[in-house]
Short mmCIF file of C-alpha atoms in Angstrom, two decimals:
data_model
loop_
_atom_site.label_atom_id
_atom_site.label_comp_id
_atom_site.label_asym_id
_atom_site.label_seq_id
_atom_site.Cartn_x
_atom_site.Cartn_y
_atom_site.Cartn_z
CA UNK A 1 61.24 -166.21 72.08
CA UNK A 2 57.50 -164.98 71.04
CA UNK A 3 55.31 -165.02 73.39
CA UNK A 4 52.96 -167.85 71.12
CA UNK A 5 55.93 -170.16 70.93
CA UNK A 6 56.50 -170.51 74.63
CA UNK A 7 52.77 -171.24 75.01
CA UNK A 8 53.05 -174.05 72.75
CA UNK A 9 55.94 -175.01 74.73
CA UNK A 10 53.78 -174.71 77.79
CA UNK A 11 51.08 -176.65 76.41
CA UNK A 12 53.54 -179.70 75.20
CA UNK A 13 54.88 -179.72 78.65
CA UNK A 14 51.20 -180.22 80.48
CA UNK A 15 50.86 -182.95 77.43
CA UNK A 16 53.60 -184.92 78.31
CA UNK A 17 51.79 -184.52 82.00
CA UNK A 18 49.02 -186.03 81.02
CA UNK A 19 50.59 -188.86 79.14
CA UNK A 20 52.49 -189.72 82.32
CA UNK A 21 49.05 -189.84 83.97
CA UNK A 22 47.24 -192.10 81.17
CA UNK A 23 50.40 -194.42 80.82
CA UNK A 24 49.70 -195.21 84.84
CA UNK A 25 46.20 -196.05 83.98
CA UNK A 26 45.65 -199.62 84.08
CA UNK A 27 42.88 -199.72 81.34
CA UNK A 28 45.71 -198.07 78.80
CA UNK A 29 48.33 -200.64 79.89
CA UNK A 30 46.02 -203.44 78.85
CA UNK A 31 45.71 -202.06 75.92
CA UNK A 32 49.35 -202.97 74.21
CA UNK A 33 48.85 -201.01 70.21
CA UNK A 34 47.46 -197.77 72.55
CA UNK A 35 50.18 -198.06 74.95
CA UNK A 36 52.78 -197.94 72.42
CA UNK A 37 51.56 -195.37 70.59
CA UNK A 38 51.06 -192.97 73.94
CA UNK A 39 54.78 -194.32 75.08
CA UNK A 40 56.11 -193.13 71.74
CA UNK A 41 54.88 -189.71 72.09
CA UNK A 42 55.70 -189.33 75.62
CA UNK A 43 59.21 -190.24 74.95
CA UNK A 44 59.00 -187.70 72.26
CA UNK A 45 57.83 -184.86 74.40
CA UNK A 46 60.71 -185.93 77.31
CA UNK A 47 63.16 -183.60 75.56
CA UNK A 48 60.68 -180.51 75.45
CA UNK A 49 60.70 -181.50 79.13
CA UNK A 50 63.87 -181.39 80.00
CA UNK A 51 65.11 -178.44 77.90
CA UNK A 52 62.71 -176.26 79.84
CA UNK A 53 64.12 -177.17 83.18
CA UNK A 54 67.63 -176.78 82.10
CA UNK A 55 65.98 -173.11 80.92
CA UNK A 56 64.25 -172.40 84.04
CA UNK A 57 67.91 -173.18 85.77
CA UNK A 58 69.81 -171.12 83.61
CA UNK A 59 67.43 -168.06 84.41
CA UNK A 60 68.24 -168.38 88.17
CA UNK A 61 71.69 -168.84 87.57
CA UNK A 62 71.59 -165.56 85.32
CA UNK A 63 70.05 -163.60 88.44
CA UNK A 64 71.80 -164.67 91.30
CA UNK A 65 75.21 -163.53 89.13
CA UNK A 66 73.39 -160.27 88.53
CA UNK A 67 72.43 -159.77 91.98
CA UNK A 68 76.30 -160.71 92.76
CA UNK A 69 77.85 -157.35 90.69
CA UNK A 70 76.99 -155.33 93.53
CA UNK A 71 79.91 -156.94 95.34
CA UNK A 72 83.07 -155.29 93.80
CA UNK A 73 84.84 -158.50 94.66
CA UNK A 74 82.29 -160.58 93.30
CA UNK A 75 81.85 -158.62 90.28
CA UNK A 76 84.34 -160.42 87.75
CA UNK A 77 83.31 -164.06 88.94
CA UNK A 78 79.57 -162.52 88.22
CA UNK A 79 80.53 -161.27 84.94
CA UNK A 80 81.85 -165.04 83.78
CA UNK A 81 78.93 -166.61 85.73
CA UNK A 82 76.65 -164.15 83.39
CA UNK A 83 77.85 -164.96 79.94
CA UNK A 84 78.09 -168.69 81.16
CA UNK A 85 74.53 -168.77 81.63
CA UNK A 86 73.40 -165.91 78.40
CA UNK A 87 75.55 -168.97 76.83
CA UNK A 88 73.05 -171.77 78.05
CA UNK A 89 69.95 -170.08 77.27
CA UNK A 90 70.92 -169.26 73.61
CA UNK A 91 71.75 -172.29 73.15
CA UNK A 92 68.05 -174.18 74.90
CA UNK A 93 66.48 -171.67 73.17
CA UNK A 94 67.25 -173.46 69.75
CA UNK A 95 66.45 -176.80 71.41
CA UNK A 96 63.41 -175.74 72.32
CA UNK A 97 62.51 -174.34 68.98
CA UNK A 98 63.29 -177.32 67.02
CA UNK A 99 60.77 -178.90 69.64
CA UNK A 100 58.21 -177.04 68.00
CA UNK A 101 58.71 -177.88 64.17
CA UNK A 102 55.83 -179.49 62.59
CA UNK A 103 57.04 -183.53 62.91
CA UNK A 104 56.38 -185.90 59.67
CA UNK A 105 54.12 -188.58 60.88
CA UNK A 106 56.42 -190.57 58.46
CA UNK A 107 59.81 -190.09 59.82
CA UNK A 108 59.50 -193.17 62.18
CA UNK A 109 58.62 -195.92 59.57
CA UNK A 110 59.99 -197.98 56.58
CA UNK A 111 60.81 -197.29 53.14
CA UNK A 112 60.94 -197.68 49.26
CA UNK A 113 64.12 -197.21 47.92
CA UNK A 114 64.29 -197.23 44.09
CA UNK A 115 67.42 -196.04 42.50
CA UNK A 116 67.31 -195.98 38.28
CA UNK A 117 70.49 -195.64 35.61
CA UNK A 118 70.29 -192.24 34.00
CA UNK A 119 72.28 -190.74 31.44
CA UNK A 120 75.56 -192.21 30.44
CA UNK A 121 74.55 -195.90 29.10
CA UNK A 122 76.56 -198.83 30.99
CA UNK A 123 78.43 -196.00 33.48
CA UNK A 124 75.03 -195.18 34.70
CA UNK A 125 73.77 -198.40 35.42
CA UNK A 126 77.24 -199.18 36.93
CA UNK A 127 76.62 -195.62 39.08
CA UNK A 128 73.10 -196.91 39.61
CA UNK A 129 74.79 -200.42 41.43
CA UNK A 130 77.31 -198.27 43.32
CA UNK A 131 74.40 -195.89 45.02
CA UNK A 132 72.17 -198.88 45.90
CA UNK A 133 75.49 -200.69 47.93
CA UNK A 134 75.76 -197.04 49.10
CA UNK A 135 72.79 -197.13 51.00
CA UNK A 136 72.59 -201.12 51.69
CA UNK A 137 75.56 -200.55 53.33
CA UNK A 138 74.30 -197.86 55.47
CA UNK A 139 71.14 -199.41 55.89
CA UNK A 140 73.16 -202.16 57.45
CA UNK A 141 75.22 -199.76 59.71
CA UNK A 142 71.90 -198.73 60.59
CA UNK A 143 70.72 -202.34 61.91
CA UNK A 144 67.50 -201.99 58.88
CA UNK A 145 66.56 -204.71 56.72
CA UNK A 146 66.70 -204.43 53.13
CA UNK A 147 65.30 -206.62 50.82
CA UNK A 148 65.04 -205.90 47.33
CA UNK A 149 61.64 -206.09 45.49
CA UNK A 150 62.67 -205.94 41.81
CA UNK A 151 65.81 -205.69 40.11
CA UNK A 152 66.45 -204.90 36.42
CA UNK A 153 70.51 -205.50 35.68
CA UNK A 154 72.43 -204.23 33.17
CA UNK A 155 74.68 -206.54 30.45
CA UNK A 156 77.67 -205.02 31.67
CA UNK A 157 76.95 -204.88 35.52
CA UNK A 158 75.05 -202.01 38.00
CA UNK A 159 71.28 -202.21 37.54
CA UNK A 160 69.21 -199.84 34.99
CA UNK A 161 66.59 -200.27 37.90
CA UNK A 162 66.98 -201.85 41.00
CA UNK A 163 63.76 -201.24 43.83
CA UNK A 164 64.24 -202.43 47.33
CA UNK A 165 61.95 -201.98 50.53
CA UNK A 166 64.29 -200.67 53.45
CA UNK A 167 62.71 -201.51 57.36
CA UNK A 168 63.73 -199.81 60.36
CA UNK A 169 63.03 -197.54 62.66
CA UNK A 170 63.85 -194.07 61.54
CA UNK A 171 64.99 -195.23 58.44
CA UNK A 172 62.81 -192.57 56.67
CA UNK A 173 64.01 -189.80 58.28
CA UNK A 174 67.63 -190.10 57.47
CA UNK A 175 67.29 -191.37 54.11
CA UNK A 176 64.39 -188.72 53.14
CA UNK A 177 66.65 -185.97 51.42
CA UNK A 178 68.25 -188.54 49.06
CA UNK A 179 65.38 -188.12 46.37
CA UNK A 180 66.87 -186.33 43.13
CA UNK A 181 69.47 -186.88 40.52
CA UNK A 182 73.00 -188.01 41.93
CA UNK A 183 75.97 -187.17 39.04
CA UNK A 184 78.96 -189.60 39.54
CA UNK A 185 82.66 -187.48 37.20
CA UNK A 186 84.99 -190.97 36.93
CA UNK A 187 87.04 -192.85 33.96
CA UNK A 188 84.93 -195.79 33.41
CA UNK A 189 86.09 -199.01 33.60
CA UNK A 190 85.81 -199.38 29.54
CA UNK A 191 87.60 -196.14 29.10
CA UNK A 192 90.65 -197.32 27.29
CA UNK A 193 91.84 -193.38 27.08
CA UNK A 194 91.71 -192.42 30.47
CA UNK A 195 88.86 -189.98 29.63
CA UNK A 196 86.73 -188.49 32.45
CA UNK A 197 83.10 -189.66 31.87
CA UNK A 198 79.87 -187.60 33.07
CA UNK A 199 76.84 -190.08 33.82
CA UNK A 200 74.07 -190.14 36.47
CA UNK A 201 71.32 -191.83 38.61
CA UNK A 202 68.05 -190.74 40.14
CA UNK A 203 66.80 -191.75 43.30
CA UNK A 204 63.51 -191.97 44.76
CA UNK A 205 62.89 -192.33 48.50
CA UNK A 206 59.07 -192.92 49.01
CA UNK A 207 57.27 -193.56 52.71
CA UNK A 208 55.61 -196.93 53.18
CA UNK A 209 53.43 -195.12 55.76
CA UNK A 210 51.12 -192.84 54.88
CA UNK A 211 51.45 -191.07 57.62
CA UNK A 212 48.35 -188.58 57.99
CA UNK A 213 47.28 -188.60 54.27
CA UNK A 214 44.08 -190.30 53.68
CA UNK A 215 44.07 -192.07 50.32
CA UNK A 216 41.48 -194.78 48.59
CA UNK A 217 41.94 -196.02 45.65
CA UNK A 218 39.53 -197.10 43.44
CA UNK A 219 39.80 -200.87 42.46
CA UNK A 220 38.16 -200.09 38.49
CA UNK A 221 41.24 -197.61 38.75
CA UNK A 222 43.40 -200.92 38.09
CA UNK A 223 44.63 -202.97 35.80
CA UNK A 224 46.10 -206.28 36.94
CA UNK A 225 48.45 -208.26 34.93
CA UNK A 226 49.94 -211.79 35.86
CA UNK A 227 53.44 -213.14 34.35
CA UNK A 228 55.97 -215.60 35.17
CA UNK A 229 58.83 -214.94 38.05
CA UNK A 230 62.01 -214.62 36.47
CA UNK A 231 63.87 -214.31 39.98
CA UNK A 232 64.23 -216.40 43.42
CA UNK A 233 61.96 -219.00 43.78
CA UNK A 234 64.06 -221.98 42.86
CA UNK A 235 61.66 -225.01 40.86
CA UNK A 236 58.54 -222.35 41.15
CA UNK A 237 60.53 -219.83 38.92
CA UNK A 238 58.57 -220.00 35.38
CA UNK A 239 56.60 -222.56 36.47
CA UNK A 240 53.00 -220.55 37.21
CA UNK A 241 52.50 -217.25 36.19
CA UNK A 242 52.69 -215.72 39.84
CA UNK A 243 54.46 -212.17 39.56
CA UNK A 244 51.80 -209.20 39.80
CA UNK A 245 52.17 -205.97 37.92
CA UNK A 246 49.32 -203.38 38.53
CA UNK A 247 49.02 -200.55 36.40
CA UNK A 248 47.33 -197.13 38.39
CA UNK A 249 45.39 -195.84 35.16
CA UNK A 250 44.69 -192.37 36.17
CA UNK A 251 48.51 -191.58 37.41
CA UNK A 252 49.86 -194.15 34.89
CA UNK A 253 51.97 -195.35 38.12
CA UNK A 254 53.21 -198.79 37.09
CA UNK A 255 54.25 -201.18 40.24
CA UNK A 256 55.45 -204.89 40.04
CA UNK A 257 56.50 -207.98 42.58
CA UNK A 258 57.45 -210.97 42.18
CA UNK A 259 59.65 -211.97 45.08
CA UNK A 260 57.09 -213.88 46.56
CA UNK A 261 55.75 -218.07 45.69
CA UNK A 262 52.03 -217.11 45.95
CA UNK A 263 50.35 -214.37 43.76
CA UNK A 264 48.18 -213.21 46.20
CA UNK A 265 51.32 -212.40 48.38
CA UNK A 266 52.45 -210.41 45.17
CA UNK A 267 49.81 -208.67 44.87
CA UNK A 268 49.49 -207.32 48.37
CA UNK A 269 52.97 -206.49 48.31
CA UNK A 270 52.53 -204.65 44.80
CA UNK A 271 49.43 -202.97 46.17
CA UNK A 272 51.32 -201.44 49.23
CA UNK A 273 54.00 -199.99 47.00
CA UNK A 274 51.66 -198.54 45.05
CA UNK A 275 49.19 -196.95 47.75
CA UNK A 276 53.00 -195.49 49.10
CA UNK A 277 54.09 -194.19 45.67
CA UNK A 278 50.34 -191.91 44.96
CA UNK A 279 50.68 -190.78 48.61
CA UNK A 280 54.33 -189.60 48.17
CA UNK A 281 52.81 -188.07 45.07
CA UNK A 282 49.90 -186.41 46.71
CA UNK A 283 52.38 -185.11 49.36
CA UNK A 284 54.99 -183.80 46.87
CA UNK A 285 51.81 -181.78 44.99
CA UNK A 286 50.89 -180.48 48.43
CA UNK A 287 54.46 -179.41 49.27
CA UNK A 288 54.79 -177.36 45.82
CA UNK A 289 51.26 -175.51 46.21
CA UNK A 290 52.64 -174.26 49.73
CA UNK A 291 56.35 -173.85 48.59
CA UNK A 292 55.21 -171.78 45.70
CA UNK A 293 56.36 -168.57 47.38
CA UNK A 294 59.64 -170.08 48.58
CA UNK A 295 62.61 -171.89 47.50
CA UNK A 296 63.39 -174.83 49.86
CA UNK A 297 67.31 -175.35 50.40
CA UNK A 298 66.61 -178.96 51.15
CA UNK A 299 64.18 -181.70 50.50
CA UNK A 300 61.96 -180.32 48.04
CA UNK A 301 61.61 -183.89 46.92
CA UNK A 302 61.99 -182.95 42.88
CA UNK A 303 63.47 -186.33 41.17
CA UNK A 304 64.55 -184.06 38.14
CA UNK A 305 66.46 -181.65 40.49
CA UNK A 306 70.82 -182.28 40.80
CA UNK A 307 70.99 -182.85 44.28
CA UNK A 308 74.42 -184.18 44.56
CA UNK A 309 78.04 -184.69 42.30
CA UNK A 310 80.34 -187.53 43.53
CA UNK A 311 84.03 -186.47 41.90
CA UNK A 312 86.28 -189.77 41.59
CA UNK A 313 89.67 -187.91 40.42
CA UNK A 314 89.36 -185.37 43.13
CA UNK A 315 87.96 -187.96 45.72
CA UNK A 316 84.69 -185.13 46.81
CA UNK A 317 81.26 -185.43 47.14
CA UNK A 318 79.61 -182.19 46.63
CA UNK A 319 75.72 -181.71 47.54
CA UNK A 320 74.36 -178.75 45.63
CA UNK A 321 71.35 -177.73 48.03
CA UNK A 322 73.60 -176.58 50.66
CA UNK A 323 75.75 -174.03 50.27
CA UNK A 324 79.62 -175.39 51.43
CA UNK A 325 78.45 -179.09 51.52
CA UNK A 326 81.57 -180.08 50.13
CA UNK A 327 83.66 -183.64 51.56
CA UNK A 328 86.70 -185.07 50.15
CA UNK A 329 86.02 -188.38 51.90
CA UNK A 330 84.63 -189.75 48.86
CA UNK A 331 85.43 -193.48 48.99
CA UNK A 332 84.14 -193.71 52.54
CA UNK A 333 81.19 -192.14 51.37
CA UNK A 334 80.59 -194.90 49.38
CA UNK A 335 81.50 -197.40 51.81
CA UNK A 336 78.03 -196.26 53.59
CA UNK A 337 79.55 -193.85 55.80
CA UNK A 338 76.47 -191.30 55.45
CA UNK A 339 75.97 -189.92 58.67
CA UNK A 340 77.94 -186.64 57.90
CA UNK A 341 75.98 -185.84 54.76
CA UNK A 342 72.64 -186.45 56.42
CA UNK A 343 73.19 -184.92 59.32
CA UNK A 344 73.99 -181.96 58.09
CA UNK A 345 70.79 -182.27 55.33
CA UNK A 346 68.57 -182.48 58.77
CA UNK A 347 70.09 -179.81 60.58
CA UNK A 348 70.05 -177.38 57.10
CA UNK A 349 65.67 -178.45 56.60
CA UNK A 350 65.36 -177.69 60.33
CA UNK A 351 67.31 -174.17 60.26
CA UNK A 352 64.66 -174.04 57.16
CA UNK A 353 62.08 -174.96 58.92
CA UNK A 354 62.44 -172.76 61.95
CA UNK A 355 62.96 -169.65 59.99
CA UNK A 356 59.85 -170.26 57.99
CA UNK A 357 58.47 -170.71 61.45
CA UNK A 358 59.78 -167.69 63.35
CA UNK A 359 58.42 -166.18 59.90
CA UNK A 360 54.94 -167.19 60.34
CA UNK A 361 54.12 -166.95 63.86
#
C-alpha cells in the first residue's frame, strides 16, 4: 500500500478516536440531531478500525512463522503459517482500500424512482409495469416504503409513466446503478404469431438528498400551474383544483403532485422533487466534465445508455456494463430478487473506483 494511503488510514483511525471521545461528552449527548450524525460516522469508521487490527495481527503472525524456519522441524508448519497470513493481509489490504473511496453523501437517504414506456407501444408500457413491481418488490424485501407520486397508465395495462418516492435507509445506494434504458426480448401477450417482440423502458433513479451540492433556485425561475386531482382523494377528487405542476423554465424540468388533499402539501412535495431532479442534474454534468478522460464501467448515470436486456425465451438477464454479468434466473429477477445484480454493480464501481484511486494518488 502507498505510503499516502496508509496515512489516510492513520488519520481515519485517530478520527474515529476522537468521535469516541465527543460521543462521551455530555453537551453532544444532549444534543440528539448532532449525536446522530457523529454516531453515524463513528459507526462508519468502526470497520477502518477493525481491519487495521486484524492487519497489525496478521503482521505478527507473518514474523513469528518467519522467525520459526530456522527450526528444520518447524519449517513446513512455518511455511503454511506464512502463506496463511500473506493470505490475510491481501485480503485486509482490499478492505482497507475500499475504506478509503470517496463516500456519496447520498447513499444513506431516500429516493425518486421514475420508470417511463419506451419504444415498442403497449409492450413497453406493459415492460414499464413489470420494472416498477420489480423494484416495489425489492423495495419491500428491503423493509422501504414506496409510495407512488404520479402514475400515467396505459389502455392496455403497464404505465407509459409511473413516478414513485422510495424511503429507506440505504435505499439509494443499492438502487443507484439502475438509471438507463432496460430492453425486455418476449412474445407479447397480443402476439397471436408467437413472434419475439423487442421493446424497452428507461429508468431514472434520482437522490432526494442533496447530499453536499448546494443549490437555490430562483422562485421567478417558476411557473406554477393548479388543476384538478384525477387520483386518490375520494369526494375531494375533481372537486378543487388542488394538484400542483411547476414548470423549471431555465432546465424546462417539468414536476407534478397530486397525491395529496391540500395544495400547499402538493406543492411542497412537487418542489422537493424538483430541487432533487436539478441536483441529480448538476451532479450528472459534474460527473461527465471529470469522466471526460475515462469510460466508467458502471454508473455513469446516462438515461440514453442500454444498461441491461431481460431475455424471456432464454429466461437471462444480461447487464451490458459489466463484462460476464450474465443470469439465467430471470423470473426471480423479476420477482424482486435483486441482490445478485446489485451487488455485483457495487463491487464492479468500487474495483472502478479504487483503480482510479491507486491511479491518482
Amino acid at each position: 500500500m502507498l505510503p499516502g494511503l496508509r496515512r489516510k488510514l492513520e488519520a481515519l483511525a485517530e478520527r474515529r478516536e476522537e468521535l469516541e471521545r465527543m460521543l462521551a461528552d455530555p453537551a453532544v449527548i444532549g444534543d440528539q440531531n448532532n449525536f446522530r450524525k457523529l454516531s453515524r460516522e463513528f459507526a462508519r469508521l468502526e470497520p477502518v478500525v477493525i481491519a487495521l487490527a486484524a492487519e497489525r495481527q496478521a503482521r505478527e503472525d507473518l514474523q513469528t512463522a518467519e522467525s520459526l524456519r530456522d527450526d528444520p522441524e518447524m519449517r513446513q508448519m512455518a511455511d503454511e503459517e506464512m502463506a496463511s497470513a500473506r493470505a490475510r493481509l491481501a485480503a485486509l489490504e482490499g478492505e482497507l482500500m475500499a475504506q478509503l473511496l470517496p463516500r456519496d453523501a447520498r447513499d444513506d437517504g431516500s429516493l425518486y424512482l421514475e420508470v417511463r414506456a419506451g419504444t415498442g407501444g403497449d409492450e413497453a408500457a406493459l415492460f414499464a409495469g413489470d420494472l416498477f413491481r420489480m423494484y416495489s418488490r425489492y423495495a419491500e424485501r428491503q423493509g422501504w416504503r414506496v409510495e407512488i407520486e404520479s402514475a400515467n397508465e396505459a389502455e392496455r395495462g403497464g404505465f407509459k409513466e409511473i413516478i414513485a418516492r422510495v424511503e429507506g435507509e440505504g435505499a439509494y445506494s443499492k438502487l443507484k446503478y439502475e438509471s438507463g434504458t432496460h430492453r425486455v426480448q418476449r412474445v407479447p401477450e397480443t402476439e397471436s404469431q408467437g413472434r419475439i417482440h423487442t421493446s424497452a423502458a428507461t429508468v431514472a433513479i434520482i437522490a432526494e438528498d442533496a447530499g453536499e451540492v448546494e443549490l437555490e433556485i430562483n422562485p421567478s425561475d417558476l411557473r406554477v400551474d393548479t388543476f384538478r386531482s384525477s387520483g386518490a382523494g375520494g369526494q375531494h377528487v375533481n372537486k378543487t383544483e388542488s394538484a400542483i405542476r411547476i414548470t423549471h423554465i431555465p432546465s424546462g424540468v417539468v414536476v407534478e403532485n397530486q397525491t395529496e388533499r391540500s395544495q400547499h402539501a402538493n406543492r411542497e412535495k412537487a418542489m422537493r422533487r424538483l430541487k432533487s431532479v436539478l441536483v441529480e442534474a448538476e451532479i450528472e454534468r459534474r460527473e461527465a466534465a471529470q469522466a471526460a478522460d475515462r469510460k466508467l464501467q458502471v454508473g455513469s448515470g446516462d438515461r440514453s445508455q442500454r444498461i441491461r436486456t431481460y431475455s424471456f425465451p432464454q429466461g437471462r438477464i444480461t447487464d451490458h456494463r459489466v463484462e460476464g454479468l450474465t443470469l439465467y434466473d430471470l423470473l426471480a429477477v423479476m420477482e424482486g430478487n435483486l441482490d445478485v445484480l446489485i451487488g455485483r454493480l457495487q463491487s464492479e464501481a468500487q474495483a472502478d473506483a479504487l483503480a482510479r484511486m491507486n491511479y491518482e494518488d
